[in-house]
Each structure stands twice: as structure tokens, then as C-alpha cells.
């Protein structure tokens, strides 16, 4: 599988994911180019807190303490600060043998698994507590409806090992998918599992609980055009369940297919599944990467993201905050699966 799916120590990045000869994720040919040009976070493992923290601060942790962070997205903190986990050098990839991917039916051929580890120090980007975090990637193939499907399982595990009694965590992967084989995602047919989302302020902070998304009927097939529909929204998988009931470790929950996508030109299909309660769906409006290192320039809508996670800014919302609070003696966990095939 190494010739089809590859990873980097920087950000435990998913560098390539090839299906039918087409690399369906955006990236760069070398780690150095990610360090110098990866403003969109192509393929990166995002932490300590993915997405946004309102007003770049958290109040009421560890006995009422307030923690302030860098405001790197207007008034808010985005993707863990200036040097979030996606910009750190992880230890790995370390081979850890063959594994199955829970929830993926059919016999998995391959199953080679690698581990990345990172120690996030107490005070890292302003966050309390020392965290030991692990990412496991398991790659293989299954046969589904007589098609050979490439599968990539991702498992996150994190533990608070010192420096504080509790901290905050919300991880995701920031891969940008392009199934077209061309410069943009235009023509991609997409379907989401839900039409429930969190309405956002102009700076991407939820202004209320789950509401019906009305710009596009997301639960039936729709097509991404040259500029519209434009998404950068947090969708809620099951609005009928209580946000406060989400466990800090979702790994034992069933996988839900969040997004299905298909491009009629390349005939490539993609499914993104996860155990997480929400996902950011982003159609890449702000991508602006120059041609570098033999890779072409990447502009607006050159990829779309499906970022499974907890609710945006959950830590600053009373009914949601337990989704993100990791206490000593507990483990945070989450799982994400990518499935892709060509007709």
C-alpha cells in the first residue's frame, strides 16, 4: 500500500491517497514544502483543538482558571494556534503490524498499520496539561459490490499525563479531496448524511444549536459547481441526540457514513465515515498555494474537506463542553475511515 498511501512525520500528514492512478488528496512532494507552503493544512492531523475557539480563550477549567491563546483567525484561535499539531514533527511512521478496521465489513486485505506519537507539553500553544497523543493509520483493500475498494482507517488516542487535572482536545484530519483528476472539484456529486448544522457567525463560531441547513438539500445528491454551492459549515450527525451525551472517547460508537462523493469524469467514488458527532464540510474557497516543487498551483475549490470532530467551540458552550474536556485517567479517542474506488 506504500505506493498508494503515504504519510509524513510533519503533522502526521496524509501525503497521498491514490485511486485508479489519481492522487485524490492535495499535497506536496516533500516535507519541506509542507513546512513552507501548507497554509491550507493539506492532510494534517489537527490539534490540540481543531476548528475555532471563540475569543481565543477558555474559562472555567482546572478549578476556574482562564487560558488565553493566540488569535490567528480574526478574534479566534484556529486549529490549535500558530504551531498546532499539524505543524509539529511526530515520531513515526512506526509499523505496528496488521490490524482490522472495526465497522468495515468484508475481508480486509493488507491491514498494515503505522503509528505516530507526539508529546504535547504543558503550556503548548497556551493549553494546560501534558498530553501523549497517538495516531494509527491502517491501510488495506476490501471487495464491495464486486469493486476493489481502498480503505484507510484512522484512530486517535490521547491521554493527559501531567501538568493539570483537565484539558481540552478535539482532533481531526484536514485532507483536501479532489476526485476529478483536474485542477478543481467542479462536477463532483456529493451527498451528506444530514441536513442539520450549526449556524455560524461571520468568524465561524456557532450562534445556536443545530438547525436545518436550507441553502442546498444536502441529504440528496447535489453537484459542486465552479463557485457554488460554497460550504464552510459544521454539520451535526444526529441532532436528536443530546450534545452533552457525546463521550470523550467515541471509538466504540458505530461508524456513520458522513459524506459520499463521486466524479463522473474520473469515475472515482469516495466515502468518509466516522464515530464523531459532527463534521466540517468545506469546499476550499480560500485555498491559495503557488506552483512549487513540481506541484501545480492550487487555488479556490481545488479540494474539499470533510473534518469529523466535536461541535465547533464546544468548550465555550455549557451544554457541549464535555465533548472536549479530557480529565486525568481518561482517554480521548475517535475514528475516521476513508473508502475510495474507481468504477
mmCIF file of C-alpha atoms in Angstrom:
data_model
loop_
_atom_site.group_PDB
_atom_site.id
_atom_site.type_symbol
_atom_site.label_atom_id
_atom_site.label_comp_id
_atom_site.label_asym_id
_atom_site.label_seq_id
_atom_site.Cartn_x
_atom_site.Cartn_y
_atom_site.Cartn_z
ATOM 1 C CA UNK A 1 0.000 0.000 0.000
ATOM 2 C CA UNK A 2 3.001 2.310 0.403
ATOM 3 C CA UNK A 3 2.894 3.211 -3.294
ATOM 4 C CA UNK A 4 -0.761 4.257 -2.956
ATOM 5 C CA UNK A 5 -0.985 5.838 0.506
ATOM 6 C CA UNK A 6 1.872 7.716 2.162
ATOM 7 C CA UNK A 7 2.413 9.689 5.366
ATOM 8 C CA UNK A 8 4.888 12.220 6.762
ATOM 9 C CA UNK A 9 6.263 12.871 10.279
ATOM 10 C CA UNK A 10 5.328 16.548 9.936
ATOM 11 C CA UNK A 11 1.780 16.797 11.242
ATOM 12 C CA UNK A 12 1.322 13.009 10.849
ATOM 13 C CA UNK A 13 0.223 14.170 7.401
ATOM 14 C CA UNK A 14 -1.594 12.014 4.864
ATOM 15 C CA UNK A 15 0.583 12.904 1.867
ATOM 16 C CA UNK A 16 -1.007 10.793 -0.853
ATOM 17 C CA UNK A 17 -4.027 8.553 -1.424
ATOM 18 C CA UNK A 18 -4.072 7.135 -4.936
ATOM 19 C CA UNK A 19 -7.082 5.508 -6.560
ATOM 20 C CA UNK A 20 -7.043 4.321 -10.146
ATOM 21 C CA UNK A 21 -3.804 6.191 -10.740
ATOM 22 C CA UNK A 22 -5.165 9.510 -9.437
ATOM 23 C CA UNK A 23 -3.989 11.050 -6.175
ATOM 24 C CA UNK A 24 -7.286 12.149 -4.608
ATOM 25 C CA UNK A 25 -5.745 14.272 -1.816
ATOM 26 C CA UNK A 26 -3.931 17.578 -2.225
ATOM 27 C CA UNK A 27 -0.337 17.761 -1.030
ATOM 28 C CA UNK A 28 3.306 18.422 -1.819
ATOM 29 C CA UNK A 29 6.158 16.166 -2.958
ATOM 30 C CA UNK A 30 8.388 16.853 0.087
ATOM 31 C CA UNK A 31 8.023 17.535 3.802
ATOM 32 C CA UNK A 32 9.987 20.787 3.387
ATOM 33 C CA UNK A 33 7.333 22.148 1.017
ATOM 34 C CA UNK A 34 4.609 21.398 3.556
ATOM 35 C CA UNK A 35 6.605 23.352 6.146
ATOM 36 C CA UNK A 36 6.932 26.366 3.840
ATOM 37 C CA UNK A 37 3.657 26.361 1.873
ATOM 38 C CA UNK A 38 0.929 24.401 3.674
ATOM 39 C CA UNK A 39 -1.277 27.305 4.740
ATOM 40 C CA UNK A 40 -4.431 25.280 3.909
ATOM 41 C CA UNK A 41 -3.329 22.413 6.239
ATOM 42 C CA UNK A 42 -3.332 19.807 3.419
ATOM 43 C CA UNK A 43 -3.565 16.337 5.015
ATOM 44 C CA UNK A 44 -2.583 17.489 8.502
ATOM 45 C CA UNK A 45 -3.589 15.999 11.850
ATOM 46 C CA UNK A 46 -5.213 18.928 13.643
ATOM 47 C CA UNK A 47 -4.948 19.505 17.412
ATOM 48 C CA UNK A 48 -4.873 20.283 20.251
ATOM 49 C CA UNK A 49 -8.236 21.798 19.278
ATOM 50 C CA UNK A 50 -9.487 21.551 15.703
ATOM 51 C CA UNK A 51 -11.601 24.383 14.307
ATOM 52 C CA UNK A 52 -12.236 27.558 16.299
ATOM 53 C CA UNK A 53 -12.119 28.676 19.931
ATOM 54 C CA UNK A 54 -14.133 31.873 20.398
ATOM 55 C CA UNK A 55 -12.253 34.994 21.512
ATOM 56 C CA UNK A 56 -9.057 32.892 21.768
ATOM 57 C CA UNK A 57 -9.755 31.881 25.368
ATOM 58 C CA UNK A 58 -11.286 29.236 27.606
ATOM 59 C CA UNK A 59 -12.750 29.961 31.032
ATOM 60 C CA UNK A 60 -13.560 27.659 33.930
ATOM 61 C CA UNK A 61 -11.026 24.837 33.504
ATOM 62 C CA UNK A 62 -8.964 23.349 36.359
ATOM 63 C CA UNK A 63 -10.915 24.978 39.166
ATOM 64 C CA UNK A 64 -11.986 28.143 37.372
ATOM 65 C CA UNK A 65 -8.813 29.134 35.543
ATOM 66 C CA UNK A 66 -8.846 31.121 32.308
ATOM 67 C CA UNK A 67 -6.494 30.189 29.461
ATOM 68 C CA UNK A 68 -5.686 32.571 26.617
ATOM 69 C CA UNK A 69 -4.309 31.616 23.205
ATOM 70 C CA UNK A 70 -3.091 33.307 20.056
ATOM 71 C CA UNK A 71 -5.873 34.836 17.929
ATOM 72 C CA UNK A 72 -4.889 33.549 14.481
ATOM 73 C CA UNK A 73 -8.295 33.690 12.786
ATOM 74 C CA UNK A 74 -9.821 37.101 13.434
ATOM 75 C CA UNK A 75 -10.644 37.171 17.158
ATOM 76 C CA UNK A 76 -10.494 33.375 17.443
ATOM 77 C CA UNK A 77 -7.954 30.558 17.763
ATOM 78 C CA UNK A 78 -7.962 28.203 14.755
ATOM 79 C CA UNK A 79 -6.591 24.635 14.570
ATOM 80 C CA UNK A 80 -4.584 24.726 17.798
ATOM 81 C CA UNK A 81 -2.766 28.042 17.366
ATOM 82 C CA UNK A 82 0.280 29.162 15.405
ATOM 83 C CA UNK A 83 2.100 25.840 15.794
ATOM 84 C CA UNK A 84 -0.697 23.320 16.240
ATOM 85 C CA UNK A 85 -0.155 19.574 16.000
ATOM 86 C CA UNK A 86 -0.380 19.757 12.210
ATOM 87 C CA UNK A 87 2.891 21.721 12.218
ATOM 88 C CA UNK A 88 4.772 19.587 14.746
ATOM 89 C CA UNK A 89 7.175 16.760 13.899
ATOM 90 C CA UNK A 90 5.712 13.482 15.148
ATOM 91 C CA UNK A 91 7.595 10.282 15.884
ATOM 92 C CA UNK A 92 6.767 7.824 13.115
ATOM 93 C CA UNK A 93 5.581 6.237 10.975
ATOM 94 C CA UNK A 94 6.334 3.181 13.131
ATOM 95 C CA UNK A 95 4.992 -0.149 11.778
ATOM 96 C CA UNK A 96 2.843 -1.892 14.411
ATOM 97 C CA UNK A 97 1.650 -4.932 12.452
ATOM 98 C CA UNK A 98 -1.612 -5.890 10.792
ATOM 99 C CA UNK A 99 -4.947 -4.670 12.140
ATOM 100 C CA UNK A 100 -8.580 -4.777 11.165
ATOM 101 C CA UNK A 101 -10.719 -1.641 10.898
ATOM 102 C CA UNK A 102 -13.744 -2.017 13.200
ATOM 103 C CA UNK A 103 -17.017 -1.362 11.415
ATOM 104 C CA UNK A 104 -15.644 -2.011 7.930
ATOM 105 C CA UNK A 105 -17.368 -5.099 6.573
ATOM 106 C CA UNK A 106 -15.685 -7.632 4.326
ATOM 107 C CA UNK A 107 -12.259 -9.213 4.461
ATOM 108 C CA UNK A 108 -9.555 -6.556 4.685
ATOM 109 C CA UNK A 109 -6.590 -7.453 2.515
ATOM 110 C CA UNK A 110 -3.473 -5.828 3.882
ATOM 111 C CA UNK A 111 -4.198 -4.035 7.116
ATOM 112 C CA UNK A 112 -0.666 -2.716 7.510
ATOM 113 C CA UNK A 113 -0.769 -0.244 10.402
ATOM 114 C CA UNK A 114 1.614 2.546 11.331
ATOM 115 C CA UNK A 115 1.690 4.651 14.484
ATOM 116 C CA UNK A 116 2.631 8.284 15.003
ATOM 117 C CA UNK A 117 3.185 9.684 18.514
ATOM 118 C CA UNK A 118 3.586 13.197 19.871
ATOM 119 C CA UNK A 119 4.104 14.677 23.321
ATOM 120 C CA UNK A 120 2.276 17.980 23.592
ATOM 121 C CA UNK A 121 3.879 19.799 26.509
ATOM 122 C CA UNK A 122 2.051 21.531 29.360
ATOM 123 C CA UNK A 123 1.554 25.066 28.037
ATOM 124 C CA UNK A 124 1.854 24.039 24.359
ATOM 125 C CA UNK A 125 0.287 26.998 22.480
ATOM 126 C CA UNK A 126 -1.173 28.034 25.861
ATOM 127 C CA UNK A 127 -3.099 24.831 26.574
ATOM 128 C CA UNK A 128 -2.917 23.234 30.024
ATOM 129 C CA UNK A 129 -1.506 19.783 30.732
ATOM 130 C CA UNK A 130 0.927 17.440 29.035
ATOM 131 C CA UNK A 131 -0.739 15.148 26.512
ATOM 132 C CA UNK A 132 0.588 11.968 24.945
ATOM 133 C CA UNK A 133 -1.194 11.546 21.622
ATOM 134 C CA UNK A 134 -1.178 8.691 19.135
ATOM 135 C CA UNK A 135 -2.438 8.376 15.570
ATOM 136 C CA UNK A 136 -2.814 4.946 13.955
ATOM 137 C CA UNK A 137 -3.267 4.564 10.198
ATOM 138 C CA UNK A 138 -4.450 1.208 8.830
ATOM 139 C CA UNK A 139 -4.498 0.698 5.054
ATOM 140 C CA UNK A 140 -5.922 -2.147 3.012
ATOM 141 C CA UNK A 141 -8.448 -3.218 0.395
ATOM 142 C CA UNK A 142 -11.868 -4.835 0.527
ATOM 143 C CA UNK A 143 -14.211 -6.071 -2.184
ATOM 144 C CA UNK A 144 -17.577 -4.328 -2.075
ATOM 145 C CA UNK A 145 -20.248 -4.786 -4.760
ATOM 146 C CA UNK A 146 -17.594 -6.519 -6.871
ATOM 147 C CA UNK A 147 -15.390 -3.400 -6.752
ATOM 148 C CA UNK A 148 -11.944 -3.247 -5.154
ATOM 149 C CA UNK A 149 -12.153 -0.526 -2.521
ATOM 150 C CA UNK A 150 -9.111 1.140 -0.958
ATOM 151 C CA UNK A 151 -9.642 1.754 2.754
ATOM 152 C CA UNK A 152 -7.720 3.988 5.164
ATOM 153 C CA UNK A 153 -8.637 3.752 8.838
ATOM 154 C CA UNK A 154 -7.535 6.485 11.246
ATOM 155 C CA UNK A 155 -7.607 6.121 15.013
ATOM 156 C CA UNK A 156 -6.827 8.871 17.515
ATOM 157 C CA UNK A 157 -5.908 8.272 21.159
ATOM 158 C CA UNK A 158 -4.767 10.864 23.685
ATOM 159 C CA UNK A 159 -4.043 10.832 27.402
ATOM 160 C CA UNK A 160 -3.445 13.652 29.869
ATOM 161 C CA UNK A 161 -0.263 12.579 31.649
ATOM 162 C CA UNK A 162 0.632 15.584 33.822
ATOM 163 C CA UNK A 163 0.627 19.312 34.446
ATOM 164 C CA UNK A 164 -3.117 19.709 35.008
ATOM 165 C CA UNK A 165 -6.188 17.793 36.134
ATOM 166 C CA UNK A 166 -8.076 18.502 32.924
ATOM 167 C CA UNK A 167 -7.511 19.926 29.474
ATOM 168 C CA UNK A 168 -9.293 20.382 26.157
ATOM 169 C CA UNK A 169 -8.961 18.325 22.979
ATOM 170 C CA UNK A 170 -10.625 17.988 19.561
ATOM 171 C CA UNK A 171 -8.742 16.258 16.754
ATOM 172 C CA UNK A 172 -9.401 15.768 13.044
ATOM 173 C CA UNK A 173 -7.654 15.232 9.743
ATOM 174 C CA UNK A 174 -7.612 18.101 7.256
ATOM 175 C CA UNK A 175 -7.260 16.246 3.960
ATOM 176 C CA UNK A 176 -8.495 18.072 0.871
ATOM 177 C CA UNK A 177 -10.095 15.707 -1.626
ATOM 178 C CA UNK A 178 -10.169 16.203 -5.377
ATOM 179 C CA UNK A 179 -11.666 13.276 -7.281
ATOM 180 C CA UNK A 180 -11.642 14.952 -10.696
ATOM 181 C CA UNK A 181 -8.030 14.467 -11.736
ATOM 182 C CA UNK A 182 -8.175 18.148 -12.711
ATOM 183 C CA UNK A 183 -7.497 21.493 -11.049
ATOM 184 C CA UNK A 184 -10.859 21.889 -9.262
ATOM 185 C CA UNK A 185 -13.696 19.951 -7.654
ATOM 186 C CA UNK A 186 -16.227 21.231 -10.202
ATOM 187 C CA UNK A 187 -18.633 18.487 -11.274
ATOM 188 C CA UNK A 188 -18.244 16.429 -8.087
ATOM 189 C CA UNK A 189 -21.538 14.901 -6.955
ATOM 190 C CA UNK A 190 -21.950 14.937 -3.177
ATOM 191 C CA UNK A 191 -24.428 13.708 -0.587
ATOM 192 C CA UNK A 192 -24.277 14.353 3.169
ATOM 193 C CA UNK A 193 -25.817 12.168 5.877
ATOM 194 C CA UNK A 194 -27.606 15.107 7.475
ATOM 195 C CA UNK A 195 -29.178 18.491 6.846
ATOM 196 C CA UNK A 196 -28.605 19.618 10.434
ATOM 197 C CA UNK A 197 -25.870 22.183 11.041
ATOM 198 C CA UNK A 198 -24.652 24.805 13.484
ATOM 199 C CA UNK A 199 -25.379 28.339 12.220
ATOM 200 C CA UNK A 200 -22.169 30.356 12.381
ATOM 201 C CA UNK A 201 -21.169 33.949 12.954
ATOM 202 C CA UNK A 202 -19.021 35.717 10.355
ATOM 203 C CA UNK A 203 -15.963 34.357 12.189
ATOM 204 C CA UNK A 204 -17.153 30.750 12.208
ATOM 205 C CA UNK A 205 -18.492 30.461 15.770
ATOM 206 C CA UNK A 206 -21.884 28.743 16.307
ATOM 207 C CA UNK A 207 -24.653 31.161 17.217
ATOM 208 C CA UNK A 208 -27.193 28.490 18.222
ATOM 209 C CA UNK A 209 -27.786 24.772 18.449
ATOM 210 C CA UNK A 210 -28.497 22.501 15.462
ATOM 211 C CA UNK A 211 -30.749 23.984 12.764
ATOM 212 C CA UNK A 212 -31.829 22.779 9.316
ATOM 213 C CA UNK A 213 -29.471 23.789 6.517
ATOM 214 C CA UNK A 214 -31.588 25.435 3.826
ATOM 215 C CA UNK A 215 -29.238 26.691 1.068
ATOM 216 C CA UNK A 216 -28.929 23.232 -0.531
ATOM 217 C CA UNK A 217 -30.795 19.977 0.065
ATOM 218 C CA UNK A 218 -27.741 18.173 1.429
ATOM 219 C CA UNK A 219 -29.283 14.731 2.019
ATOM 220 C CA UNK A 220 -29.912 14.180 -1.687
ATOM 221 C CA UNK A 221 -27.276 14.253 -4.427
ATOM 222 C CA UNK A 222 -26.085 17.746 -5.382
ATOM 223 C CA UNK A 223 -23.285 18.905 -7.678
ATOM 224 C CA UNK A 224 -20.396 21.208 -6.807
ATOM 225 C CA UNK A 225 -20.106 23.918 -9.445
ATOM 226 C CA UNK A 226 -17.315 26.333 -10.307
ATOM 227 C CA UNK A 227 -18.141 28.655 -7.371
ATOM 228 C CA UNK A 228 -21.353 27.396 -5.769
ATOM 229 C CA UNK A 229 -22.562 25.925 -3.559
ATOM 230 C CA UNK A 230 -19.951 27.288 -1.161
ATOM 231 C CA UNK A 231 -19.646 25.441 2.155
ATOM 232 C CA UNK A 232 -17.631 26.033 5.309
ATOM 233 C CA UNK A 233 -20.108 24.644 7.798
ATOM 234 C CA UNK A 234 -20.266 22.304 10.781
ATOM 235 C CA UNK A 235 -22.890 19.603 10.233
ATOM 236 C CA UNK A 236 -24.387 17.595 13.098
ATOM 237 C CA UNK A 237 -24.742 13.851 12.509
ATOM 238 C CA UNK A 238 -27.702 13.204 14.828
ATOM 239 C CA UNK A 239 -29.492 16.337 16.043
ATOM 240 C CA UNK A 240 -31.931 14.224 18.065
ATOM 241 C CA UNK A 241 -29.211 13.060 20.464
ATOM 242 C CA UNK A 242 -28.079 15.251 23.339
ATOM 243 C CA UNK A 243 -24.785 17.074 22.650
ATOM 244 C CA UNK A 244 -23.842 16.532 26.293
ATOM 245 C CA UNK A 245 -24.064 12.738 25.876
ATOM 246 C CA UNK A 246 -21.071 12.512 23.487
ATOM 247 C CA UNK A 247 -18.330 10.513 25.246
ATOM 248 C CA UNK A 248 -14.742 11.802 25.318
ATOM 249 C CA UNK A 249 -13.804 8.545 23.562
ATOM 250 C CA UNK A 250 -16.090 7.803 20.600
ATOM 251 C CA UNK A 251 -14.076 4.854 19.241
ATOM 252 C CA UNK A 252 -16.602 2.232 20.358
ATOM 253 C CA UNK A 253 -19.502 4.002 18.687
ATOM 254 C CA UNK A 254 -20.662 2.769 15.259
ATOM 255 C CA UNK A 255 -19.206 4.325 12.121
ATOM 256 C CA UNK A 256 -21.565 6.675 10.288
ATOM 257 C CA UNK A 257 -21.129 7.452 6.603
ATOM 258 C CA UNK A 258 -20.874 11.240 6.704
ATOM 259 C CA UNK A 259 -20.268 12.104 3.070
ATOM 260 C CA UNK A 260 -20.430 10.277 -0.266
ATOM 261 C CA UNK A 261 -18.780 11.854 -3.300
ATOM 262 C CA UNK A 262 -18.342 10.871 -6.951
ATOM 263 C CA UNK A 263 -16.865 12.494 -10.026
ATOM 264 C CA UNK A 264 -18.393 11.352 -13.332
ATOM 265 C CA UNK A 265 -15.282 12.327 -15.291
ATOM 266 C CA UNK A 266 -12.808 10.206 -13.321
ATOM 267 C CA UNK A 267 -15.462 7.706 -12.140
ATOM 268 C CA UNK A 268 -13.884 7.830 -8.669
ATOM 269 C CA UNK A 269 -16.020 7.405 -5.558
ATOM 270 C CA UNK A 270 -15.195 8.477 -2.001
ATOM 271 C CA UNK A 271 -16.895 7.835 1.316
ATOM 272 C CA UNK A 272 -15.886 9.407 4.633
ATOM 273 C CA UNK A 273 -17.093 7.645 7.780
ATOM 274 C CA UNK A 274 -16.536 8.436 11.449
ATOM 275 C CA UNK A 275 -17.579 7.833 15.040
ATOM 276 C CA UNK A 276 -17.649 11.582 15.700
ATOM 277 C CA UNK A 277 -20.819 13.643 16.329
ATOM 278 C CA UNK A 278 -20.135 16.388 13.775
ATOM 279 C CA UNK A 279 -18.057 17.309 10.722
ATOM 280 C CA UNK A 280 -16.923 20.466 9.000
ATOM 281 C CA UNK A 281 -17.674 20.407 5.269
ATOM 282 C CA UNK A 282 -15.509 22.942 3.437
ATOM 283 C CA UNK A 283 -15.336 23.449 -0.327
ATOM 284 C CA UNK A 284 -11.937 25.139 -0.342
ATOM 285 C CA UNK A 285 -12.819 28.718 -1.245
ATOM 286 C CA UNK A 286 -9.682 30.176 0.366
ATOM 287 C CA UNK A 287 -7.025 27.781 -0.981
ATOM 288 C CA UNK A 288 -4.151 29.820 -2.437
ATOM 289 C CA UNK A 289 -0.953 27.841 -2.968
ATOM 290 C CA UNK A 290 1.628 28.750 -5.648
ATOM 291 C CA UNK A 291 3.218 26.275 -8.042
ATOM 292 C CA UNK A 292 6.196 24.853 -6.162
ATOM 293 C CA UNK A 293 8.477 21.813 -6.281
ATOM 294 C CA UNK A 294 6.885 20.470 -9.429
ATOM 295 C CA UNK A 295 3.396 20.596 -7.897
ATOM 296 C CA UNK A 296 0.904 22.847 -9.688
ATOM 297 C CA UNK A 297 -0.649 25.961 -8.169
ATOM 298 C CA UNK A 298 -3.743 25.178 -6.130
ATOM 299 C CA UNK A 299 -6.466 27.802 -5.981
ATOM 300 C CA UNK A 300 -10.042 28.208 -4.853
ATOM 301 C CA UNK A 301 -12.050 24.955 -4.853
ATOM 302 C CA UNK A 302 -9.088 22.751 -5.723
ATOM 303 C CA UNK A 303 -10.221 20.408 -2.943
ATOM 304 C CA UNK A 304 -12.990 19.817 -0.417
ATOM 305 C CA UNK A 305 -12.647 18.812 3.240
ATOM 306 C CA UNK A 306 -14.660 16.523 5.484
ATOM 307 C CA UNK A 307 -13.359 17.118 9.025
ATOM 308 C CA UNK A 308 -15.049 14.818 11.575
ATOM 309 C CA UNK A 309 -14.881 16.273 15.088
ATOM 310 C CA UNK A 310 -16.758 17.534 18.111
ATOM 311 C CA UNK A 311 -19.026 20.594 17.848
ATOM 312 C CA UNK A 312 -17.209 23.811 16.954
ATOM 313 C CA UNK A 313 -16.262 25.837 20.047
ATOM 314 C CA UNK A 314 -17.866 23.183 22.265
ATOM 315 C CA UNK A 315 -15.530 24.081 25.135
ATOM 316 C CA UNK A 316 -17.139 27.529 25.437
ATOM 317 C CA UNK A 317 -20.742 26.269 25.252
ATOM 318 C CA UNK A 318 -22.158 24.950 28.525
ATOM 319 C CA UNK A 319 -24.175 22.039 27.099
ATOM 320 C CA UNK A 320 -21.393 20.957 24.715
ATOM 321 C CA UNK A 321 -18.180 21.415 26.675
ATOM 322 C CA UNK A 322 -17.902 17.839 27.982
ATOM 323 C CA UNK A 323 -17.357 16.721 24.368
ATOM 324 C CA UNK A 324 -13.873 18.267 24.619
ATOM 325 C CA UNK A 325 -12.823 18.045 28.274
ATOM 326 C CA UNK A 326 -10.171 15.383 28.868
ATOM 327 C CA UNK A 327 -9.534 14.557 32.511
ATOM 328 C CA UNK A 328 -6.611 12.719 34.070
ATOM 329 C CA UNK A 329 -7.192 8.976 33.995
ATOM 330 C CA UNK A 330 -9.372 9.141 30.878
ATOM 331 C CA UNK A 331 -8.558 8.558 27.230
ATOM 332 C CA UNK A 332 -9.749 10.677 24.350
ATOM 333 C CA UNK A 333 -10.432 8.702 21.185
ATOM 334 C CA UNK A 334 -12.014 8.983 17.740
ATOM 335 C CA UNK A 335 -12.051 7.073 14.463
ATOM 336 C CA UNK A 336 -12.258 8.165 10.815
ATOM 337 C CA UNK A 337 -12.371 5.954 7.712
ATOM 338 C CA UNK A 338 -11.809 6.872 4.056
ATOM 339 C CA UNK A 339 -13.077 4.453 1.395
ATOM 340 C CA UNK A 340 -12.407 5.079 -2.289
ATOM 341 C CA UNK A 341 -12.741 3.187 -5.562
ATOM 342 C CA UNK A 342 -12.919 3.654 -9.305
ATOM 343 C CA UNK A 343 -15.737 2.252 -11.426
#
